[in-house]
mmCIF file of C-alpha atoms in Angstrom:
data_model
loop_
_atom_site.group_PDB
_atom_site.id
_atom_site.type_symbol
_atom_site.label_atom_id
_atom_site.label_comp_id
_atom_site.label_asym_id
_atom_site.label_seq_id
_atom_site.Cartn_x
_atom_site.Cartn_y
_atom_site.Cartn_z
ATOM 1 C CA VAL A 221 7.817 11.256 10.570
ATOM 2 C CA GLY A 222 8.070 10.598 6.846
ATOM 3 C CA THR A 223 6.031 8.086 4.891
ATOM 4 C CA ALA A 224 7.534 5.862 2.223
ATOM 5 C CA GLY A 225 4.468 4.466 0.518
ATOM 6 C CA THR A 226 1.006 5.602 1.628
ATOM 7 C CA THR A 227 -1.734 2.971 1.721
ATOM 8 C CA ASP A 228 -3.915 4.433 -1.037
ATOM 9 C CA PHE A 229 -1.526 5.989 -3.542
ATOM 10 C CA GLY A 230 1.870 4.589 -2.553
ATOM 11 C CA SER A 231 3.060 8.175 -2.253
ATOM 12 C CA ILE A 232 6.551 8.803 -0.877
ATOM 13 C CA ASP A 233 7.402 11.912 1.121
ATOM 14 C CA PRO A 234 10.521 13.981 0.292
ATOM 15 C CA LEU A 235 12.633 12.017 2.769
ATOM 16 C CA GLU A 236 15.865 13.902 2.071
ATOM 17 C CA ALA A 237 14.227 17.242 2.862
ATOM 18 C CA LEU A 238 12.626 15.819 5.996
ATOM 19 C CA ALA A 239 15.983 14.436 7.108
ATOM 20 C CA ASP A 240 17.510 17.902 6.642
ATOM 21 C CA ARG A 241 14.726 19.485 8.691
ATOM 22 C CA ALA A 242 15.113 16.928 11.469
ATOM 23 C CA ALA A 243 18.891 17.425 11.557
ATOM 24 C CA GLU A 244 18.539 21.215 11.729
ATOM 25 C CA ARG A 245 16.290 20.919 14.764
ATOM 26 C CA ASP A 246 17.970 17.922 16.413
ATOM 27 C CA LEU A 247 14.823 15.809 16.028
ATOM 28 C CA TRP A 248 14.368 12.060 15.818
ATOM 29 C CA PHE A 249 13.579 11.122 12.205
ATOM 30 C CA HIS A 250 11.270 8.122 11.775
ATOM 31 C CA VAL A 251 10.188 6.699 8.401
ATOM 32 C CA ASP A 252 7.068 4.599 7.973
ATOM 33 C CA ALA A 253 8.231 2.337 5.158
ATOM 34 C CA ALA A 254 5.672 -0.399 5.771
ATOM 35 C CA TYR A 255 4.697 -0.463 2.095
ATOM 36 C CA GLY A 256 7.539 1.112 0.134
ATOM 37 C CA GLY A 257 10.533 -0.124 2.116
ATOM 38 C CA ALA A 258 11.017 -2.998 -0.309
ATOM 39 C CA CYS A 259 12.271 -0.525 -2.921
ATOM 40 C CA ALA A 260 15.545 -0.533 -0.996
ATOM 41 C CA ILE A 261 16.470 -3.957 -2.389
ATOM 42 C CA SER A 262 15.985 -2.871 -6.020
ATOM 43 C CA ASP A 263 18.772 -0.989 -7.765
ATOM 44 C CA ARG A 264 16.205 0.617 -10.053
ATOM 45 C CA LEU A 265 13.641 1.597 -7.397
ATOM 46 C CA ARG A 266 16.023 2.518 -4.574
ATOM 47 C CA PRO A 267 16.286 6.190 -5.637
ATOM 48 C CA LYS A 268 12.618 6.592 -4.670
ATOM 49 C CA LEU A 269 13.752 6.237 -1.045
ATOM 50 C CA ALA A 270 16.543 8.822 -1.188
ATOM 51 C CA GLY A 271 17.110 10.052 2.356
ATOM 52 C CA ILE A 272 15.777 6.979 4.164
ATOM 53 C CA ASP A 273 19.367 6.034 5.030
ATOM 54 C CA ARG A 274 19.403 9.054 7.351
ATOM 55 C CA ALA A 275 16.425 7.861 9.406
ATOM 56 C CA ASP A 276 16.858 7.107 13.102
ATOM 57 C CA SER A 277 14.165 4.448 12.905
ATOM 58 C CA ILE A 278 12.209 2.665 10.195
ATOM 59 C CA ALA A 279 9.064 0.542 10.263
ATOM 60 C CA VAL A 280 8.623 -2.078 7.542
ATOM 61 C CA ASP A 281 5.969 -4.716 6.843
ATOM 62 C CA PHE A 282 7.499 -7.814 5.309
ATOM 63 C CA HIS A 283 3.985 -9.088 4.559
ATOM 64 C CA LYS A 284 3.573 -6.479 1.842
ATOM 65 C CA LEU A 285 6.162 -6.135 -0.943
ATOM 66 C CA PHE A 286 8.534 -8.584 0.719
ATOM 67 C CA TYR A 287 5.995 -11.330 -0.012
ATOM 68 C CA GLN A 288 5.731 -12.805 3.473
ATOM 69 C CA PRO A 289 2.606 -14.228 5.135
ATOM 70 C CA ILE A 290 0.877 -11.975 7.615
ATOM 71 C CA SER A 291 2.038 -10.943 10.093
ATOM 72 C CA CYS A 292 5.687 -10.193 9.602
ATOM 73 C CA GLY A 293 7.172 -6.776 10.251
ATOM 74 C CA ALA A 294 10.052 -5.015 11.931
ATOM 75 C CA PHE A 295 11.044 -1.839 13.733
ATOM 76 C CA LEU A 296 14.608 -0.965 12.766
ATOM 77 C CA LEU A 297 16.974 1.380 14.570
ATOM 78 C CA ARG A 298 20.065 3.096 13.228
ATOM 79 C CA ASP A 299 21.702 2.727 16.641
ATOM 80 C CA GLY A 300 21.018 -0.794 17.878
ATOM 81 C CA ASP A 301 22.003 0.171 21.412
ATOM 82 C CA ARG A 302 18.757 2.112 21.655
ATOM 83 C CA TYR A 303 16.779 -1.121 21.778
ATOM 84 C CA ARG A 304 17.694 -1.030 25.457
ATOM 85 C CA PHE A 305 14.827 1.400 25.980
ATOM 86 C CA LEU A 306 12.471 -1.523 25.374
ATOM 87 C CA GLU A 307 14.106 -3.638 28.024
ATOM 88 C CA ARG A 308 12.033 -4.682 31.019
ATOM 89 C CA ASN A 309 12.781 -7.422 33.504
ATOM 90 C CA ALA A 310 10.157 -9.498 35.274
ATOM 91 C CA SER A 311 11.051 -12.274 37.706
ATOM 92 C CA TYR A 312 8.528 -14.661 36.161
ATOM 93 C CA LEU A 313 9.570 -13.943 32.585
ATOM 94 C CA ASN A 314 13.115 -12.733 32.046
ATOM 95 C CA PRO A 315 14.873 -12.202 35.365
ATOM 96 C CA GLU A 316 18.081 -10.182 35.343
ATOM 97 C CA ARG A 317 20.116 -13.240 36.270
ATOM 98 C CA ASP A 318 19.158 -14.731 32.871
ATOM 99 C CA ASP A 319 20.554 -11.643 31.162
ATOM 100 C CA ALA A 320 23.784 -12.005 33.115
ATOM 101 C CA ALA A 321 23.987 -15.673 32.141
ATOM 102 C CA GLY A 322 23.498 -14.889 28.460
ATOM 103 C CA VAL A 323 20.134 -16.621 28.153
ATOM 104 C CA PRO A 324 18.585 -15.494 24.827
ATOM 105 C CA ASN A 325 15.254 -13.735 25.243
ATOM 106 C CA LEU A 326 13.212 -11.722 22.748
ATOM 107 C CA VAL A 327 11.431 -9.695 25.416
ATOM 108 C CA SER A 328 14.043 -6.955 25.068
ATOM 109 C CA LYS A 329 13.605 -6.910 21.274
ATOM 110 C CA SER A 330 9.825 -6.580 21.051
ATOM 111 C CA THR A 331 6.854 -4.954 22.738
ATOM 112 C CA ARG A 332 5.146 -8.355 22.514
ATOM 113 C CA THR A 333 6.332 -11.098 24.831
ATOM 114 C CA THR A 334 4.673 -13.977 22.979
ATOM 115 C CA ARG A 335 5.229 -14.168 19.265
ATOM 116 C CA ARG A 336 5.972 -16.544 16.428
ATOM 117 C CA PHE A 337 9.364 -16.974 14.811
ATOM 118 C CA ASP A 338 8.470 -14.504 12.045
ATOM 119 C CA ALA A 339 12.112 -13.795 11.201
ATOM 120 C CA LEU A 340 12.277 -17.287 9.710
ATOM 121 C CA LYS A 341 9.957 -16.244 6.876
ATOM 122 C CA PRO A 342 12.128 -13.570 5.209
ATOM 123 C CA PHE A 343 15.240 -15.606 6.048
ATOM 124 C CA VAL A 344 13.975 -18.553 3.992
ATOM 125 C CA THR A 345 12.709 -16.314 1.174
ATOM 126 C CA PHE A 346 15.986 -14.447 0.753
ATOM 127 C CA ASN A 347 17.962 -17.687 0.922
ATOM 128 C CA ALA A 348 15.774 -19.169 -1.816
ATOM 129 C CA LEU A 349 15.536 -16.153 -4.159
ATOM 130 C CA GLY A 350 18.381 -13.886 -3.133
ATOM 131 C CA ARG A 351 18.109 -10.114 -3.030
ATOM 132 C CA THR A 352 17.899 -9.821 -6.811
ATOM 133 C CA GLY A 353 15.172 -12.462 -6.998
ATOM 134 C CA VAL A 354 12.965 -10.593 -4.543
ATOM 135 C CA ALA A 355 13.838 -7.289 -6.239
ATOM 136 C CA ASP A 356 12.670 -8.716 -9.579
ATOM 137 C CA CYS A 357 9.245 -9.382 -8.040
ATOM 138 C CA VAL A 358 9.011 -5.871 -6.615
ATOM 139 C CA GLU A 359 10.037 -4.264 -9.895
ATOM 140 C CA TYR A 360 7.581 -6.397 -11.851
ATOM 141 C CA VAL A 361 4.488 -5.394 -9.868
ATOM 142 C CA CYS A 362 5.507 -1.728 -9.984
ATOM 143 C CA GLU A 363 5.909 -1.964 -13.767
ATOM 144 C CA LEU A 364 2.541 -3.730 -13.905
ATOM 145 C CA ALA A 365 0.927 -0.829 -12.057
ATOM 146 C CA ASP A 366 2.335 1.604 -14.632
ATOM 147 C CA ALA A 367 0.969 -0.576 -17.432
ATOM 148 C CA VAL A 368 -2.498 -0.745 -15.872
ATOM 149 C CA ALA A 369 -2.492 3.026 -15.361
ATOM 150 C CA ALA A 370 -1.640 3.478 -19.041
ATOM 151 C CA GLU A 371 -4.615 1.321 -20.041
ATOM 152 C CA ILE A 372 -6.930 3.276 -17.747
ATOM 153 C CA ARG A 373 -5.777 6.569 -19.303
ATOM 154 C CA THR A 374 -6.788 5.319 -22.769
ATOM 155 C CA GLU A 375 -10.200 4.042 -21.662
ATOM 156 C CA PRO A 376 -12.906 6.772 -21.798
ATOM 157 C CA ALA A 377 -15.109 4.904 -19.315
ATOM 158 C CA LEU A 378 -12.420 5.001 -16.615
ATOM 159 C CA GLU A 379 -10.615 7.777 -14.785
ATOM 160 C CA LEU A 380 -7.155 7.489 -13.222
ATOM 161 C CA CYS A 381 -7.168 9.260 -9.850
ATOM 162 C CA CYS A 382 -3.403 9.428 -9.334
ATOM 163 C CA GLU A 383 -0.238 8.382 -11.127
ATOM 164 C CA PRO A 384 1.059 5.222 -9.415
ATOM 165 C CA GLU A 385 4.239 5.575 -7.393
ATOM 166 C CA LEU A 386 4.570 1.942 -6.299
ATOM 167 C CA SER A 387 2.131 -0.877 -7.102
ATOM 168 C CA ALA A 388 -1.225 0.675 -6.134
ATOM 169 C CA VAL A 389 -3.554 2.005 -8.812
ATOM 170 C CA VAL A 390 -6.554 4.147 -7.825
ATOM 171 C CA PHE A 391 -9.243 4.783 -10.423
ATOM 172 C CA ARG A 392 -12.995 5.029 -10.901
ATOM 173 C CA TYR A 393 -15.697 4.323 -13.429
ATOM 174 C CA ARG A 394 -17.025 7.471 -15.121
ATOM 175 C CA PRO A 395 -20.798 7.428 -15.643
ATOM 176 C CA ASP A 396 -21.235 9.497 -18.820
ATOM 177 C CA ARG A 397 -24.926 8.854 -19.497
ATOM 178 C CA LEU A 398 -26.120 11.052 -16.641
ATOM 179 C CA GLU A 399 -28.202 13.892 -18.021
ATOM 180 C CA ARG A 400 -27.066 17.250 -16.670
ATOM 181 C CA SER A 401 -28.187 19.742 -19.302
ATOM 182 C CA ASN A 402 -31.654 20.420 -17.859
ATOM 183 C CA ARG A 403 -30.517 20.889 -14.277
ATOM 184 C CA PRO A 404 -29.010 23.899 -12.484
ATOM 185 C CA PRO A 405 -25.173 23.608 -12.373
ATOM 186 C CA GLU A 406 -25.113 23.112 -8.589
ATOM 187 C CA ARG A 407 -27.731 20.375 -8.752
ATOM 188 C CA ALA A 408 -26.040 18.728 -11.729
ATOM 189 C CA ASP A 409 -22.675 18.581 -9.961
ATOM 190 C CA SER A 410 -24.267 17.203 -6.803
ATOM 191 C CA ASP A 411 -26.307 14.587 -8.653
ATOM 192 C CA THR A 412 -23.314 13.505 -10.726
ATOM 193 C CA SER A 413 -21.098 13.133 -7.654
ATOM 194 C CA THR A 414 -23.810 11.073 -5.939
ATOM 195 C CA ALA A 415 -24.159 8.865 -9.003
ATOM 196 C CA VAL A 416 -20.380 8.371 -9.245
ATOM 197 C CA ASP A 417 -20.321 7.272 -5.614
ATOM 198 C CA ARG A 418 -23.309 4.990 -5.966
ATOM 199 C CA ILE A 419 -22.143 3.303 -9.159
ATOM 200 C CA ASN A 420 -18.512 2.788 -8.129
ATOM 201 C CA ARG A 421 -19.493 1.367 -4.760
ATOM 202 C CA ALA A 422 -22.007 -0.912 -6.429
ATOM 203 C CA ILE A 423 -19.413 -2.067 -8.980
ATOM 204 C CA ARG A 424 -17.076 -3.113 -6.204
ATOM 205 C CA ASP A 425 -19.794 -4.791 -4.117
ATOM 206 C CA GLU A 426 -21.371 -6.704 -7.004
ATOM 207 C CA LEU A 427 -18.091 -7.938 -8.491
ATOM 208 C CA LEU A 428 -17.053 -9.124 -5.032
ATOM 209 C CA ALA A 429 -20.390 -10.832 -4.356
ATOM 210 C CA ASP A 430 -20.207 -12.613 -7.720
ATOM 211 C CA GLY A 431 -16.639 -13.742 -7.078
ATOM 212 C CA GLU A 432 -15.546 -12.121 -10.332
ATOM 213 C CA VAL A 433 -13.057 -9.465 -9.200
ATOM 214 C CA VAL A 434 -11.824 -8.407 -5.762
ATOM 215 C CA LEU A 435 -11.245 -4.656 -5.716
ATOM 216 C CA ALA A 436 -10.312 -2.418 -2.827
ATOM 217 C CA ARG A 437 -12.244 0.801 -2.226
ATOM 218 C CA THR A 438 -11.357 4.254 -1.027
ATOM 219 C CA GLU A 439 -12.312 7.912 -1.479
ATOM 220 C CA VAL A 440 -10.451 10.646 -3.337
ATOM 221 C CA ASP A 441 -11.483 14.194 -2.468
ATOM 222 C CA GLY A 442 -14.651 12.800 -0.944
ATOM 223 C CA THR A 443 -15.655 10.787 -4.015
ATOM 224 C CA ALA A 444 -15.737 6.984 -4.178
ATOM 225 C CA ALA A 445 -12.877 5.283 -6.014
ATOM 226 C CA LEU A 446 -11.651 1.779 -6.764
ATOM 227 C CA LYS A 447 -8.177 0.451 -6.132
ATOM 228 C CA VAL A 448 -5.958 -2.458 -7.056
ATOM 229 C CA THR A 449 -2.824 -3.058 -5.016
ATOM 230 C CA LEU A 450 -0.563 -5.327 -7.038
ATOM 231 C CA LEU A 451 1.577 -7.626 -4.922
ATOM 232 C CA ASN A 452 1.415 -10.974 -6.709
ATOM 233 C CA PRO A 453 4.234 -11.322 -9.273
ATOM 234 C CA ARG A 454 2.178 -13.982 -11.074
ATOM 235 C CA THR A 455 -0.498 -11.455 -12.004
ATOM 236 C CA THR A 456 -0.446 -10.613 -15.721
ATOM 237 C CA ARG A 457 -1.567 -7.657 -17.795
ATOM 238 C CA SER A 458 -4.180 -9.962 -19.293
ATOM 239 C CA ASP A 459 -5.572 -10.648 -15.812
ATOM 240 C CA LEU A 460 -5.880 -6.951 -15.122
ATOM 241 C CA ARG A 461 -7.320 -6.158 -18.538
ATOM 242 C CA GLU A 462 -10.096 -8.657 -17.813
ATOM 243 C CA ALA A 463 -10.665 -7.011 -14.439
ATOM 244 C CA LEU A 464 -10.979 -3.562 -16.042
ATOM 245 C CA GLU A 465 -13.373 -4.934 -18.641
ATOM 246 C CA ALA A 466 -15.480 -6.406 -15.841
ATOM 247 C CA VAL A 467 -15.564 -3.003 -14.124
ATOM 248 C CA ILE A 468 -16.681 -1.296 -17.333
ATOM 249 C CA ASP A 469 -19.339 -3.903 -18.131
ATOM 250 C CA ARG A 470 -20.762 -3.744 -14.623
ATOM 251 C CA GLY A 471 -20.593 0.041 -14.575
ATOM 252 C CA GLU A 472 -22.461 0.359 -17.871
ATOM 253 C CA ALA A 473 -25.189 -1.973 -16.609
ATOM 254 C CA LEU A 474 -25.554 -0.029 -13.385
ATOM 255 C CA GLU A 475 -25.502 3.278 -15.226
ATOM 256 C CA HIS A 476 -28.288 2.057 -17.506
ATOM 257 C CA GLU A 477 -30.341 0.991 -14.509
ATOM 258 C CA LEU A 478 -29.782 4.354 -12.840
ATOM 259 C CA GLY A 479 -30.739 6.213 -16.004
ATOM 260 C CA ASN A 480 -33.976 4.248 -16.342
ATOM 261 C CA SER A 481 -34.909 4.919 -12.729
ATOM 262 C CA ALA A 482 -34.159 8.651 -12.900
#
């Protein structure tokens, strides 16, 4: 199994190397492309998925970078004949005589027997925008992530946790007022890590409660971090600059409160 776009960092495994390894050992090669699969429609981003064309199966979520409402996803097979392994016949649902008569039935195409016509969503979107129109949206949010990361790198109060690969940016507020000089090194490191966790979690919770900014949260090497996953092509750099400023302002206030209570 290879991953094309992890949830936190958008990281993409070396799919070509994994495909080689699977071929050497006669293994089934599956790629989880739920997040990053949309790069395939962009001429500029497609090289990120080098090797995915050799996968035996691929999972993709259209409700991520394909801009569809939840839930809309697909399980794709290189050899369509293998969908037969999902086939089951029940007399009350899809009797074999219906198959023989050519009655269309999605039971043999899904593990769920009752579902909405989700295929209509991407069908309408691609008919309205075309492949290049959707690709423009994907490229824009990925470029936006790079721009936000660049701003974070230049801001002393913030720390970039990982270079963005797709449209997710993971970062944290850096509390610099914490006094460490009079404490043993082990205690200083422990207290600082605790303060980083406390302040970053509080930043996220307070901004959410105030309706000012909605940030995701995660941990990097056991330390709290903040995350923005950019999917909306109408988001601007100005929007994100305001969000970063809100993080800094809230972080400084919390840091001041923590310093006074120490």
